[in-house]
Every structure is written in structure tokens, then in C-alpha cells.
Amino acid sequence: MPILNRAAELQNEVTEWRRHLHRNPELLFAVENTASFVEKKLKEFGVDEVVTGLGRTGVVGLIRGNLGAGRTIGLRADMDALPITETSGKAWASETSGKMHACGHDGHTAMLLGAAKYLAETRNFAGSVAVIFQPAEEGGGGGNEMVKDGMMERFAIAEVYGMHNMPGMPVGQFGSRVGPIMASTDEFTITIKGRGGHAAQPHKTIDPIVVGTQIVTALQTIASRTVDPLASVVVSVTKFNAGFAHNVIPEEAVLGGTVRTLMPEVREIGEARIRTIAEGVAQIYGATVQVSYNRNYPVTVNHADETGYALQAAAEIAGAGNVQPSLDPMMGGEDFSYMLLARPGAFVFMGNGDTAGLHHPAYDFNDEAIPHGISYWVKLAETRLAA
């Protein structure tokens, strides 16, 4: 089944927007120029209401349909980039050293702008569409900030939908699943206090490096010996900082890492076991520990009915054979999870083709995917808001 003709006609224009955004990446909440670009475009399209400053730097445009009163659905794109130096070599590569759109948020923003232009032209729906442009997905929790700012209530949003590109999935394909689709993203820091001394006299010390290595090893038993093998959990120690000289046993070592789960109850187990293991191992060696545990993004959980609506809209654009209704969940995180806690909705993936992976310095959003993404958004809005 074909993409919409108007979406295909918009491809070159939307590609220009996308490449402009790619050249000019901004991080976290500091997306003022990107938000201004979005605001300007929405006003050019004749969107009925444009509100800025939601969740600090988010933008929402409200488009009212011509087919009468009805509900409001929200369509969300993220705007922020990553602190990575780009190596793609593309003519439109980042012009800001140390920042790049390595996750395709430039494409997400451009596609939703394309859909907004189409919907503002046609208005072939009842009720309203809220196009949501969110800052700070990459670790800042911008989705949560927009929800806390009253976005759902202000625009009377009844359902909310998100979309992300997926390298390795062919362009024109879509996938999602009911239930957990992306993991919670908790972070921990373990500070080990020992007793330093001369490296030639370890018996007079309490070596925090030895304690730390034992803790790292013991943490692996959370996945292998604590959590049901059929339940997903990842515990990764990603930082180990200690010492300053070859001949000195330090006073302190600091470990850090992340815990990823797909179930709230496993999340509870993970935090509890990290504390118990760290404290128990430290006690064996006579050291002390302090565990700092940060509950970051929650599990992204798709609602059943809304996932069905999203997959049906994708099938009408791509054909049923190009839609995966039982996509494997991923252990990466996504702050669209906060919006799904506030309202029913669904998060889907669309193909980006054979490109470098997300968060890779050579990554680039595939502009051939643009008309597929625009068509999906339009079809979803029109079918969910049919008169």
C-alpha cells in the first residue's frame, strides 16, 4: 500500500528542514534555536494555536479538524541531540563541534512538522491534533517536564503516540508491541571507603579496589541468580575510579553503572540487591560503602488498544507484511514513558535502513524514510479522529 501522495511531494522540503536541524544540533533543554524553528514553521502552516516554553523549551501546536467537535490526540517528536563528535562525512554534518544528531531526533522533528503541514492543509478529521515537540529526551527527562507542566490537561489530550527510527529495519517497515517495549534506566553509584597505605604493605590497609572488584563480580548474580531467567534485567558497571599512583593503595574507590528492566517489580529487586551486595561485601573486608540509586526513566509500556490503532495505521501505509506486531522489547530507555503513564498511547519504531547504529558518530537519519513517517502520522490522526 502506498505512502500518501502529498507526503511524497513534501519529501524534498522536509529533507531541507531535517538537514538544517542536523547542521545545528542542540543538547537537552538548551534547544532554543530548534524550538524557534519549529514555532516559526507551525505558524507558517496556519496551526490554530502554538504554545512555547512547555517543559522549559517544548513546543505544542494544536490543529483543529473541519469535521466537527471531538477528542484531541497527541503526536510527539523529540528535538535534542547528543554530545558526540560527528564522523559521518555528510555535506550536512554538524557545524557544532562535540554535538550531533546521533539518534535521529532531527528526522523525528522534521517528519512531525511535515505531518503538521499536511494536517493543517487538509483538516480531514474531527476534534484536534496536538503536535508535541519535546526537549531533553537524551537524559534530561523532558517528557516528564512537559507532563508536569500540565500539557495533557491544557490541550485535553486523550491519547498520545510516539515514534522512533530504527537502524537495521528496512525503510518502509514499522514495528511495535503491546506492553513493555523499552526499559527503565536507573543509575547507581557505589562509593567504597577503605584505609589507604603503601602498596608494599597491603596488610596494613583496607584496599577499596579489592572490595570494588568483588562487588562488580557479585553484582552479576542479580541477573544470573536472583531474577527469574524469563524476566529481563541488565546490571552493567560502567565506571570504576580509584587510585592515583603505582605505589599507593587509595582510601576510596567509586563504581557507577546502570540497571535496565522491563518490569517494575524487577526494578525493585535490582535496587534492593545492589544495596545488599555492596554493603555485605564491604563488611567482609572491613570497608564501608555508600550507595546512591537514581530512579531514572520508567519502563515504556504500550497500551493494548492504542498499540492496535498504531499498528493498523502503519499497515494501511506500509502493508501488513511490513509491520511487526510483536517486536522484541529493547533495553534502551525512552522518556516517552512518562507520557504513557499520563495517558493511553503507543510507541512505534520505523525503519531507517542499513545505517550506522543509534548514538554512533557516523549515524545519519535516512531521508528516504521521511514520507513513510509523515504518512504514518497523518493516517493515525485521521483514523483515530474519524467523524
Short mmCIF file of C-alpha atoms in Angstrom, two decimals:
data_model
loop_
_atom_site.label_atom_id
_atom_site.label_comp_id
_atom_site.label_asym_id
_atom_site.label_seq_id
_atom_site.Cartn_x
_atom_site.Cartn_y
_atom_site.Cartn_z
CA MET A 1 0.00 0.00 0.00
CA PRO A 2 1.45 3.39 -0.99
CA ILE A 3 2.53 6.34 1.07
CA LEU A 4 0.37 9.42 0.70
CA ASN A 5 0.99 11.40 -2.49
CA ARG A 6 1.21 14.68 -0.58
CA ALA A 7 3.76 13.17 1.80
CA ALA A 8 5.91 12.21 -1.19
CA GLU A 9 5.54 15.74 -2.56
CA LEU A 10 6.73 17.16 0.76
CA GLN A 11 9.85 14.97 0.94
CA ASN A 12 12.34 17.43 -0.56
CA GLU A 13 11.10 20.33 1.56
CA VAL A 14 11.10 18.27 4.76
CA THR A 15 14.56 16.93 3.91
CA GLU A 16 15.82 20.51 3.79
CA TRP A 17 14.38 21.13 7.25
CA ARG A 18 15.92 17.93 8.55
CA ARG A 19 19.37 18.77 7.23
CA HIS A 20 19.17 22.29 8.65
CA LEU A 21 18.41 20.78 12.06
CA HIS A 22 21.22 18.27 11.62
CA ARG A 23 23.74 21.04 10.96
CA ASN A 24 22.62 22.87 14.08
CA PRO A 25 22.30 20.36 16.96
CA GLU A 26 21.40 21.44 20.48
CA LEU A 27 21.50 19.50 23.74
CA LEU A 28 18.95 18.69 26.43
CA PHE A 29 16.78 21.70 27.33
CA ALA A 30 19.03 24.18 25.50
CA VAL A 31 17.15 23.72 22.23
CA GLU A 32 16.09 27.34 21.83
CA ASN A 33 17.01 27.62 18.14
CA THR A 34 15.37 24.31 17.28
CA ALA A 35 12.21 25.27 19.19
CA SER A 36 12.17 28.65 17.44
CA PHE A 37 12.46 26.90 14.06
CA VAL A 38 9.54 24.63 14.98
CA GLU A 39 7.44 27.54 16.23
CA LYS A 40 8.05 29.52 13.04
CA LYS A 41 7.08 26.61 10.80
CA LEU A 42 3.90 25.84 12.75
CA LYS A 43 2.79 29.46 12.46
CA GLU A 44 3.58 29.44 8.73
CA PHE A 45 1.35 26.38 8.34
CA GLY A 46 -1.58 28.18 9.97
CA VAL A 47 -1.71 25.92 13.03
CA ASP A 48 -4.54 27.20 15.25
CA GLU A 49 -2.58 27.52 18.46
CA VAL A 50 1.17 27.43 19.11
CA VAL A 51 2.42 27.32 22.69
CA THR A 52 6.10 27.54 23.59
CA GLY A 53 8.01 27.10 26.84
CA LEU A 54 6.25 23.90 27.94
CA GLY A 55 8.64 21.71 29.89
CA ARG A 56 11.03 24.70 29.70
CA THR A 57 11.65 24.66 25.93
CA GLY A 58 8.99 22.38 24.44
CA VAL A 59 6.55 23.45 21.74
CA VAL A 60 2.98 22.28 21.14
CA GLY A 61 0.84 23.14 18.12
CA LEU A 62 -2.91 22.49 18.08
CA ILE A 63 -4.63 21.77 14.76
CA ARG A 64 -8.43 21.70 14.74
CA GLY A 65 -10.24 19.49 12.24
CA ASN A 66 -13.02 20.51 9.86
CA LEU A 67 -15.31 17.56 10.65
CA GLY A 68 -16.74 18.81 13.93
CA ALA A 69 -16.04 18.50 17.61
CA GLY A 70 -14.15 15.56 19.04
CA ARG A 71 -11.24 14.39 21.14
CA THR A 72 -7.61 15.52 20.97
CA ILE A 73 -4.75 13.13 20.30
CA GLY A 74 -1.09 13.97 20.79
CA LEU A 75 1.74 13.13 18.37
CA ARG A 76 5.21 13.55 19.86
CA ALA A 77 8.71 14.11 18.43
CA ASP A 78 11.94 14.77 20.34
CA MET A 79 14.26 17.67 19.40
CA ASP A 80 17.59 17.30 21.25
CA ALA A 81 20.93 15.98 20.05
CA LEU A 82 23.86 14.21 21.76
CA PRO A 83 27.33 15.27 22.99
CA ILE A 84 29.15 13.32 20.25
CA THR A 85 31.60 14.48 17.58
CA GLU A 86 30.20 13.55 14.17
CA THR A 87 32.19 11.42 11.69
CA SER A 88 29.51 10.85 9.03
CA GLY A 89 31.25 13.00 6.43
CA LYS A 90 27.89 14.18 5.09
CA ALA A 91 27.59 17.60 3.49
CA TRP A 92 25.03 18.50 6.15
CA ALA A 93 27.13 17.23 9.09
CA SER A 94 27.05 19.05 12.41
CA GLU A 95 28.61 22.50 12.38
CA THR A 96 28.98 22.49 16.18
CA SER A 97 31.98 20.58 17.49
CA GLY A 98 31.12 17.93 20.07
CA LYS A 99 27.39 17.90 19.29
CA MET A 100 25.45 15.89 16.73
CA HIS A 101 22.08 14.38 15.97
CA ALA A 102 23.21 10.80 16.52
CA CYS A 103 19.75 9.43 17.36
CA GLY A 104 17.63 10.86 14.55
CA HIS A 105 15.69 13.43 16.54
CA ASP A 106 16.27 15.83 13.64
CA GLY A 107 14.33 13.38 11.46
CA HIS A 108 11.62 12.90 14.06
CA THR A 109 11.10 16.67 14.34
CA ALA A 110 11.12 17.19 10.58
CA MET A 111 8.63 14.38 9.93
CA LEU A 112 6.20 15.66 12.54
CA LEU A 113 6.49 19.15 11.05
CA GLY A 114 5.67 17.61 7.66
CA ALA A 115 2.63 15.90 9.15
CA ALA A 116 1.57 19.16 10.80
CA LYS A 117 1.75 20.96 7.46
CA TYR A 118 -0.36 18.27 5.81
CA LEU A 119 -2.94 18.19 8.61
CA ALA A 120 -3.20 21.99 8.68
CA GLU A 121 -3.86 21.96 4.93
CA THR A 122 -6.47 19.20 4.87
CA ARG A 123 -8.05 19.12 8.37
CA ASN A 124 -9.86 15.95 7.36
CA PHE A 125 -10.68 14.88 10.92
CA ALA A 126 -12.95 15.63 13.86
CA GLY A 127 -11.53 17.07 17.07
CA SER A 128 -7.91 18.21 17.28
CA VAL A 129 -4.34 17.04 16.83
CA ALA A 130 -1.67 18.28 19.24
CA VAL A 131 1.80 18.06 17.69
CA ILE A 132 4.29 17.84 20.56
CA PHE A 133 7.95 18.82 20.14
CA GLN A 134 9.86 17.77 23.24
CA PRO A 135 13.30 18.79 24.55
CA ALA A 136 15.76 16.74 26.60
CA GLU A 137 14.93 13.15 25.76
CA GLU A 138 18.61 12.20 25.96
CA GLY A 139 18.84 12.06 29.74
CA GLY A 140 17.02 15.21 30.81
CA GLY A 141 13.51 13.84 31.19
CA GLY A 142 11.91 16.50 29.03
CA GLY A 143 8.84 14.33 28.54
CA ASN A 144 8.28 14.30 32.28
CA GLU A 145 8.74 18.08 32.45
CA MET A 146 6.09 18.64 29.77
CA VAL A 147 3.65 16.36 31.59
CA LYS A 148 4.33 18.12 34.91
CA ASP A 149 3.76 21.45 33.15
CA GLY A 150 0.15 20.39 32.56
CA MET A 151 0.39 19.71 28.84
CA MET A 152 -2.14 16.86 28.84
CA GLU A 153 -4.76 18.88 30.71
CA ARG A 154 -4.12 22.14 28.85
CA PHE A 155 -4.82 20.56 25.46
CA ALA A 156 -7.26 17.91 26.73
CA ILE A 157 -5.11 15.17 25.18
CA ALA A 158 -6.91 11.82 25.34
CA GLU A 159 -4.28 9.61 23.68
CA VAL A 160 -0.60 10.13 22.90
CA TYR A 161 1.68 8.48 20.34
CA GLY A 162 5.44 8.45 19.76
CA MET A 163 7.74 7.12 17.03
CA HIS A 164 11.47 6.39 16.71
CA ASN A 165 13.64 5.36 13.80
CA MET A 166 15.43 2.01 13.89
CA PRO A 167 18.69 1.35 12.00
CA GLY A 168 18.73 -2.15 10.54
CA MET A 169 14.99 -2.20 9.91
CA PRO A 170 14.27 -1.59 6.19
CA VAL A 171 12.81 1.76 5.22
CA GLY A 172 9.04 1.42 4.92
CA GLN A 173 8.71 -1.10 7.73
CA PHE A 174 7.22 -0.49 11.18
CA GLY A 175 7.12 -2.44 14.42
CA SER A 176 5.78 -2.31 17.95
CA ARG A 177 4.27 -4.50 20.64
CA VAL A 178 1.70 -4.39 23.42
CA GLY A 179 3.16 -3.95 26.90
CA PRO A 180 6.77 -3.14 27.82
CA ILE A 181 8.77 -2.09 24.76
CA MET A 182 11.69 -0.17 26.33
CA ALA A 183 13.39 -0.50 29.68
CA SER A 184 13.66 1.61 32.79
CA THR A 185 17.06 3.30 33.03
CA ASP A 186 18.15 3.51 36.65
CA GLU A 187 21.66 4.63 37.63
CA PHE A 188 23.75 3.77 40.68
CA THR A 189 26.94 5.00 42.30
CA ILE A 190 28.77 2.97 44.96
CA THR A 191 31.41 4.81 46.99
CA ILE A 192 33.74 2.47 48.89
CA LYS A 193 35.72 3.81 51.82
CA GLY A 194 38.76 1.80 52.87
CA ARG A 195 42.10 2.61 54.51
CA GLY A 196 44.90 3.68 52.24
CA GLY A 197 48.58 3.00 52.60
CA HIS A 198 51.78 1.82 50.96
CA ALA A 199 51.29 -0.67 48.15
CA ALA A 200 54.15 -2.75 49.59
CA GLN A 201 52.26 -3.13 52.88
CA PRO A 202 48.73 -4.14 51.85
CA HIS A 203 48.18 -5.90 55.18
CA LYS A 204 48.05 -2.51 56.85
CA THR A 205 45.32 -1.26 54.54
CA ILE A 206 41.72 -1.94 53.64
CA ASP A 207 42.00 -1.92 49.88
CA PRO A 208 38.89 -0.37 48.26
CA ILE A 209 39.98 -1.62 44.86
CA VAL A 210 39.82 -5.24 46.01
CA VAL A 211 36.44 -4.56 47.60
CA GLY A 212 35.24 -2.90 44.42
CA THR A 213 36.27 -5.79 42.20
CA GLN A 214 34.42 -8.22 44.45
CA ILE A 215 31.31 -6.02 44.30
CA VAL A 216 31.48 -5.88 40.49
CA THR A 217 31.63 -9.66 40.33
CA ALA A 218 28.86 -10.16 42.87
CA LEU A 219 26.52 -7.76 41.05
CA GLN A 220 26.47 -10.17 38.11
CA THR A 221 24.48 -12.61 40.23
CA ILE A 222 21.46 -10.29 40.13
CA ALA A 223 20.78 -11.38 36.56
CA SER A 224 22.11 -14.93 36.86
CA ARG A 225 20.91 -15.99 40.31
CA THR A 226 18.31 -13.53 41.64
CA VAL A 227 15.87 -12.63 38.85
CA ASP A 228 13.69 -15.15 37.02
CA PRO A 229 15.51 -16.13 33.79
CA LEU A 230 12.33 -15.29 31.87
CA ALA A 231 12.35 -11.73 33.22
CA SER A 232 14.77 -9.22 31.69
CA VAL A 233 17.35 -7.34 33.73
CA VAL A 234 20.71 -5.83 32.85
CA VAL A 235 23.16 -4.66 35.52
CA SER A 236 26.21 -3.00 33.97
CA VAL A 237 29.08 -1.43 35.87
CA THR A 238 30.36 1.26 33.53
CA LYS A 239 32.70 3.27 35.78
CA PHE A 240 35.44 2.26 38.22
CA ASN A 241 37.54 5.12 39.52
CA ALA A 242 40.28 4.64 42.12
CA GLY A 243 43.91 5.38 42.80
CA PHE A 244 46.46 7.95 41.65
CA ALA A 245 49.89 6.28 41.92
CA HIS A 246 51.51 2.90 41.31
CA ASN A 247 52.75 2.56 44.86
CA VAL A 248 49.75 3.81 46.83
CA ILE A 249 46.65 1.90 47.87
CA PRO A 250 43.94 4.57 47.84
CA GLU A 251 41.41 5.44 50.51
CA GLU A 252 38.43 5.35 48.17
CA ALA A 253 37.02 3.70 45.05
CA VAL A 254 33.87 4.73 43.19
CA LEU A 255 31.79 2.45 40.96
CA GLY A 256 28.93 3.51 38.74
CA GLY A 257 26.54 1.87 36.34
CA THR A 258 23.03 1.27 35.14
CA VAL A 259 20.16 -1.13 35.79
CA ARG A 260 17.70 -1.87 32.98
CA THR A 261 14.46 -3.78 33.47
CA LEU A 262 11.10 -4.25 31.76
CA MET A 263 9.05 -4.88 34.91
CA PRO A 264 8.51 -2.59 37.93
CA GLU A 265 8.87 -5.50 40.35
CA VAL A 266 12.25 -6.46 38.87
CA ARG A 267 13.28 -2.82 39.19
CA GLU A 268 12.61 -3.08 42.94
CA ILE A 269 14.65 -6.27 43.19
CA GLY A 270 17.56 -4.71 41.33
CA GLU A 271 17.86 -1.73 43.64
CA ALA A 272 17.48 -3.82 46.80
CA ARG A 273 20.10 -6.38 45.73
CA ILE A 274 22.65 -3.72 44.74
CA ARG A 275 22.42 -2.22 48.21
CA THR A 276 22.59 -5.59 49.95
CA ILE A 277 25.52 -6.87 47.88
CA ALA A 278 27.58 -3.70 48.21
CA GLU A 279 27.05 -3.47 51.96
CA GLY A 280 27.66 -7.17 52.52
CA VAL A 281 30.89 -7.35 50.52
CA ALA A 282 32.23 -4.20 52.15
CA GLN A 283 31.51 -5.61 55.60
CA ILE A 284 33.50 -8.77 54.84
CA TYR A 285 36.62 -6.67 54.17
CA GLY A 286 36.08 -4.07 56.87
CA ALA A 287 35.27 -1.27 54.44
CA THR A 288 32.21 0.96 54.34
CA VAL A 289 30.03 1.86 51.37
CA GLN A 290 27.54 4.49 50.37
CA VAL A 291 25.06 3.55 47.63
CA SER A 292 23.32 6.28 45.66
CA TYR A 293 20.50 4.96 43.47
CA ASN A 294 18.66 7.19 40.97
CA ARG A 295 15.32 6.10 39.55
CA ASN A 296 15.59 7.45 36.02
CA TYR A 297 13.13 6.85 33.14
CA PRO A 298 10.42 4.28 33.91
CA VAL A 299 9.57 1.32 31.68
CA THR A 300 7.92 2.37 28.41
CA VAL A 301 4.66 0.42 28.39
CA ASN A 302 2.38 0.42 25.34
CA HIS A 303 -1.37 0.27 25.96
CA ALA A 304 -3.17 -2.56 24.20
CA ASP A 305 -5.93 -0.74 22.29
CA GLU A 306 -3.73 2.17 21.25
CA THR A 307 -0.97 -0.16 20.04
CA GLY A 308 -3.57 -1.85 17.86
CA TYR A 309 -4.62 1.50 16.40
CA ALA A 310 -0.99 2.45 15.72
CA LEU A 311 -0.16 -0.86 14.05
CA GLN A 312 -3.30 -0.68 11.92
CA ALA A 313 -2.38 2.81 10.72
CA ALA A 314 1.12 1.57 9.88
CA ALA A 315 -0.32 -1.39 7.98
CA GLU A 316 -2.54 0.90 5.92
CA ILE A 317 0.58 2.80 4.84
CA ALA A 318 3.17 0.03 4.61
CA GLY A 319 1.08 -3.11 4.11
CA ALA A 320 0.54 -5.73 6.79
CA GLY A 321 3.61 -7.68 5.68
CA ASN A 322 5.81 -4.70 6.55
CA VAL A 323 4.56 -4.33 10.11
CA GLN A 324 5.96 -6.35 13.01
CA PRO A 325 3.23 -6.55 15.69
CA SER A 326 5.40 -8.43 18.22
CA LEU A 327 8.68 -6.56 18.02
CA ASP A 328 11.19 -7.68 20.65
CA PRO A 329 11.45 -5.18 23.53
CA MET A 330 14.69 -3.23 23.89
CA MET A 331 16.78 -2.47 26.96
CA GLY A 332 17.38 1.12 25.92
CA GLY A 333 15.29 3.78 27.65
CA GLU A 334 12.83 6.40 26.44
CA ASP A 335 11.22 9.28 28.33
CA PHE A 336 8.05 8.99 26.26
CA SER A 337 7.35 6.54 29.10
CA TYR A 338 6.19 9.49 31.22
CA MET A 339 3.59 10.47 28.65
CA LEU A 340 2.34 6.87 28.53
CA LEU A 341 1.95 6.96 32.30
CA ALA A 342 -0.19 10.09 31.94
CA ARG A 343 -2.34 8.97 29.00
CA PRO A 344 -3.01 5.80 26.99
CA GLY A 345 -0.93 5.52 23.85
CA ALA A 346 1.76 3.65 21.97
CA PHE A 347 5.37 3.95 20.85
CA VAL A 348 6.36 2.51 17.46
CA PHE A 349 9.57 2.05 15.50
CA MET A 350 10.05 2.75 11.80
CA GLY A 351 12.83 1.54 9.54
CA ASN A 352 15.94 3.67 8.96
CA GLY A 353 17.58 1.17 6.62
CA ASP A 354 21.18 -0.02 6.61
CA THR A 355 22.77 2.85 8.54
CA ALA A 356 25.15 3.23 11.44
CA GLY A 357 23.57 2.49 14.79
CA LEU A 358 21.95 4.97 17.14
CA HIS A 359 24.41 7.05 19.21
CA HIS A 360 27.22 6.22 16.77
CA PRO A 361 29.36 9.12 15.47
CA ALA A 362 28.76 8.03 11.86
CA TYR A 363 24.97 7.80 12.21
CA ASP A 364 22.67 9.84 9.99
CA PHE A 365 18.90 9.79 9.68
CA ASN A 366 17.77 8.30 6.37
CA ASP A 367 15.82 10.92 4.44
CA GLU A 368 14.14 8.19 2.35
CA ALA A 369 12.11 7.38 5.47
CA ILE A 370 10.54 10.84 5.63
CA PRO A 371 7.40 10.23 3.51
CA HIS A 372 6.73 6.99 5.38
CA GLY A 373 6.84 8.78 8.73
CA ILE A 374 4.65 11.66 7.55
CA SER A 375 2.14 9.23 6.08
CA TYR A 376 2.00 7.22 9.30
CA TRP A 377 1.30 10.28 11.42
CA VAL A 378 -1.42 11.51 9.07
CA LYS A 379 -3.11 8.13 8.77
CA LEU A 380 -3.04 7.65 12.54
CA ALA A 381 -4.55 11.08 13.19
CA GLU A 382 -7.26 10.73 10.56
CA THR A 383 -8.30 7.24 11.64
CA ARG A 384 -8.30 8.00 15.38
CA LEU A 385 -10.31 11.19 14.78
CA ALA A 386 -12.69 9.95 12.10
CA ALA A 387 -16.06 11.73 12.14
#
